[in-house]
Coordinates of C-alpha atoms in Angstrom, one line a residue:
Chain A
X21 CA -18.0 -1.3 -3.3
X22 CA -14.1 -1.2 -2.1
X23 CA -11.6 -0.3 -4.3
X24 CA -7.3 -0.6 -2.9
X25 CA -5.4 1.8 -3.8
X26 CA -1.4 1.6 -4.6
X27 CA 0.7 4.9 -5.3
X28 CA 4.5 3.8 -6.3
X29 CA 6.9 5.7 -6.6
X30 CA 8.3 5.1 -10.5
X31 CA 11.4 2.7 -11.1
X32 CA 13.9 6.0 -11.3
X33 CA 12.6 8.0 -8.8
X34 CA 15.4 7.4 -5.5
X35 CA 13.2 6.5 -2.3
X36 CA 15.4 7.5 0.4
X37 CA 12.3 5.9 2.5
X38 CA 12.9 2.8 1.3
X39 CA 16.1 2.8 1.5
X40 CA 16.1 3.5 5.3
X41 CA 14.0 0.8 6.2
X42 CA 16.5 -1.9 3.8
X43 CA 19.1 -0.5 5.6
X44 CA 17.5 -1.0 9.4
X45 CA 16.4 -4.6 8.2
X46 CA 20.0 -5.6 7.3
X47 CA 21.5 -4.1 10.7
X48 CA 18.7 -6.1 12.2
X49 CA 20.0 -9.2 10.5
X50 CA 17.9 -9.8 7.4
X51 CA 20.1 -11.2 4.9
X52 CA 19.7 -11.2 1.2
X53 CA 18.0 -8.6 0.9
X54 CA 17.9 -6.7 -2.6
X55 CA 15.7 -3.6 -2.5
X56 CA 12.9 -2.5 -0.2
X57 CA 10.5 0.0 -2.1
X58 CA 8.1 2.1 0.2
X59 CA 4.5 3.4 -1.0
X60 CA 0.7 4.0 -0.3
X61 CA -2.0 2.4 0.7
X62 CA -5.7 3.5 -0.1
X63 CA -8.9 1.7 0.8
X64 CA -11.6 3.8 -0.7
X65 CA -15.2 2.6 0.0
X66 CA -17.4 3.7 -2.5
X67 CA -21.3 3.9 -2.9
X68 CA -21.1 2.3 -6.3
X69 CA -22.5 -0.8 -7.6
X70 CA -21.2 -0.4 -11.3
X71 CA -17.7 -1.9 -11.4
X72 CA -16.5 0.0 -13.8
X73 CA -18.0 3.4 -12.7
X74 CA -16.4 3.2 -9.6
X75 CA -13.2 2.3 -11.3
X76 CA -13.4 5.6 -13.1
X77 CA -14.1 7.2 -10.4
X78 CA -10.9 6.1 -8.1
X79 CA -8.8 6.6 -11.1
X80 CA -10.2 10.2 -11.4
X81 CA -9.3 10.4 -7.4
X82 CA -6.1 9.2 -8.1
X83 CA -5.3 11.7 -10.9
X84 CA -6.5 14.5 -9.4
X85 CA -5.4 14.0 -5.4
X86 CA -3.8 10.7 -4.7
X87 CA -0.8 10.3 -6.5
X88 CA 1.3 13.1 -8.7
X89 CA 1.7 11.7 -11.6
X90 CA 5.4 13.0 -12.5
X91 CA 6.9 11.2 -9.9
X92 CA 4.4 7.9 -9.2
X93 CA 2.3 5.4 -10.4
X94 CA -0.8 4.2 -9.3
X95 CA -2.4 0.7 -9.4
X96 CA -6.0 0.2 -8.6
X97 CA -8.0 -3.1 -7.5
X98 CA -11.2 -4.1 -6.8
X99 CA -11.3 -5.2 -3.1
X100 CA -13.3 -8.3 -1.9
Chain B
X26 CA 11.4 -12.7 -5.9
X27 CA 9.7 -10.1 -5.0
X28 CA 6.9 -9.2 -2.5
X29 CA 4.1 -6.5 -1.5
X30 CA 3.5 -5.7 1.3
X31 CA 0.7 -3.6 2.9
X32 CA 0.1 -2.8 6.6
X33 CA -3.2 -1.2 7.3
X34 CA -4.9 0.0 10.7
X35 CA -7.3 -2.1 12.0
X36 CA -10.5 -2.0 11.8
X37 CA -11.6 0.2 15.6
X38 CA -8.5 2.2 15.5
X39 CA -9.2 5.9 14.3
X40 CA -7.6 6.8 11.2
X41 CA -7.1 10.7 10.9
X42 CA -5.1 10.7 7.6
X43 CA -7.3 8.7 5.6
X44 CA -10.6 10.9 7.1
X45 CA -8.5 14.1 5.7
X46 CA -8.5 12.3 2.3
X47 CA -12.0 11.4 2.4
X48 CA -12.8 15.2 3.7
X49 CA -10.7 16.8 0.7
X50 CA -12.1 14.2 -1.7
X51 CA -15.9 15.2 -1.0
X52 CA -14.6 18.9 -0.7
X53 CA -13.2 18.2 -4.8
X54 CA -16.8 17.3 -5.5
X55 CA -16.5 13.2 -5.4
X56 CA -20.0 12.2 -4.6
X57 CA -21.2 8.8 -3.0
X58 CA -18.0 8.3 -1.1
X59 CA -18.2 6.1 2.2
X60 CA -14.8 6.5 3.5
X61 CA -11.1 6.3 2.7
X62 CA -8.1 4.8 4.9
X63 CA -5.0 4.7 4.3
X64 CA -1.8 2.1 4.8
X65 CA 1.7 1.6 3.6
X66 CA 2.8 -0.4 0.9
X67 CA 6.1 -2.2 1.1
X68 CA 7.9 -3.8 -2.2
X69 CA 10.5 -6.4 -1.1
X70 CA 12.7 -7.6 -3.2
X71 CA 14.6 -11.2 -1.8
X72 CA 17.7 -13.0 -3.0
X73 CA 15.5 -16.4 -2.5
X74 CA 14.4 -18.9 -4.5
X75 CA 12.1 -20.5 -2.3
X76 CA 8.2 -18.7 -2.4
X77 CA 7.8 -20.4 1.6
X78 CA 11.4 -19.7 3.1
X79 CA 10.3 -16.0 1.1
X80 CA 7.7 -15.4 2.6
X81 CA 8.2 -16.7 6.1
X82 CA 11.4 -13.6 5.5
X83 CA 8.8 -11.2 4.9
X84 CA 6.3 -12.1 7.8
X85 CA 9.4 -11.7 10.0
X86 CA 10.3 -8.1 8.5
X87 CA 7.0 -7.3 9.5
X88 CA 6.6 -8.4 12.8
X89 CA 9.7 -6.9 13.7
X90 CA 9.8 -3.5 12.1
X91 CA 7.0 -2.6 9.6
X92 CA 4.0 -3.4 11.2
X93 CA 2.8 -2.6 14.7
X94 CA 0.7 -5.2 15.4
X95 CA -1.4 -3.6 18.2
X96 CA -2.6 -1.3 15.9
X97 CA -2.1 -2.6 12.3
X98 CA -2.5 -6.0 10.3
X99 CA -0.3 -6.9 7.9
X100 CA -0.8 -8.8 4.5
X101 CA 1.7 -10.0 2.1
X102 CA 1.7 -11.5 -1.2
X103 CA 3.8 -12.2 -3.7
X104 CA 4.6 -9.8 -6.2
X105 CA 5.1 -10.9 -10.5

């Protein structure tokens, strides 16, 4: 079972990361641009068959190694 | 409007930062884990009305600058 995986960083939190690659669009020519936000990206293949076990158990990976908490948020999804 | 983005590896090409995650996940104590890979996530936010013209922007973004397509694919969708 695949799970996806995405680690934000929260709304206040600058992302000079992001804001790097707005800026590069906009000298490339992009126009009305707003705001480019940078994250993560996790596929996590799981040996699961229980939905919602293996829900609990990418959250738990999240909490504990994937994203810190203070400064991010996570979002999980089941993956086709 | 806003979209996600994420740009993952494809599918033959080694991925050594998503095997480390994996390695220190199993190393935590997760059991019954197939494998992890990791990608970037993009949130773009467009000054456009239009979900096509939008997202034809974004597919341009990233076949210019935030995906490599030799190595990566690219998926976008739109973002509430």
């Amino acid at each position: 079972m695949k799970f996806s995986v995405t680690v934000t960083l929260k709304k206040d939190v600058l992302d000079p990361q992001g804001k790097v690659v707005s800026q590069t669009l906009k000298n490339m020519g992009v126009e009305n641009l707003n705001q480019v936000r940078q994250g993560k990206f996790f596929e996590i293949d799981l040996d699961e068959n229980d939905t919602s076990k293996g829900h609990d158990k990418v959250k738990e990976m999240c909490e504990k190694l994937l994203a810190n908490q203070i400064i991010e948020d996570f979002k999980i999804n089941k993956a086709e």
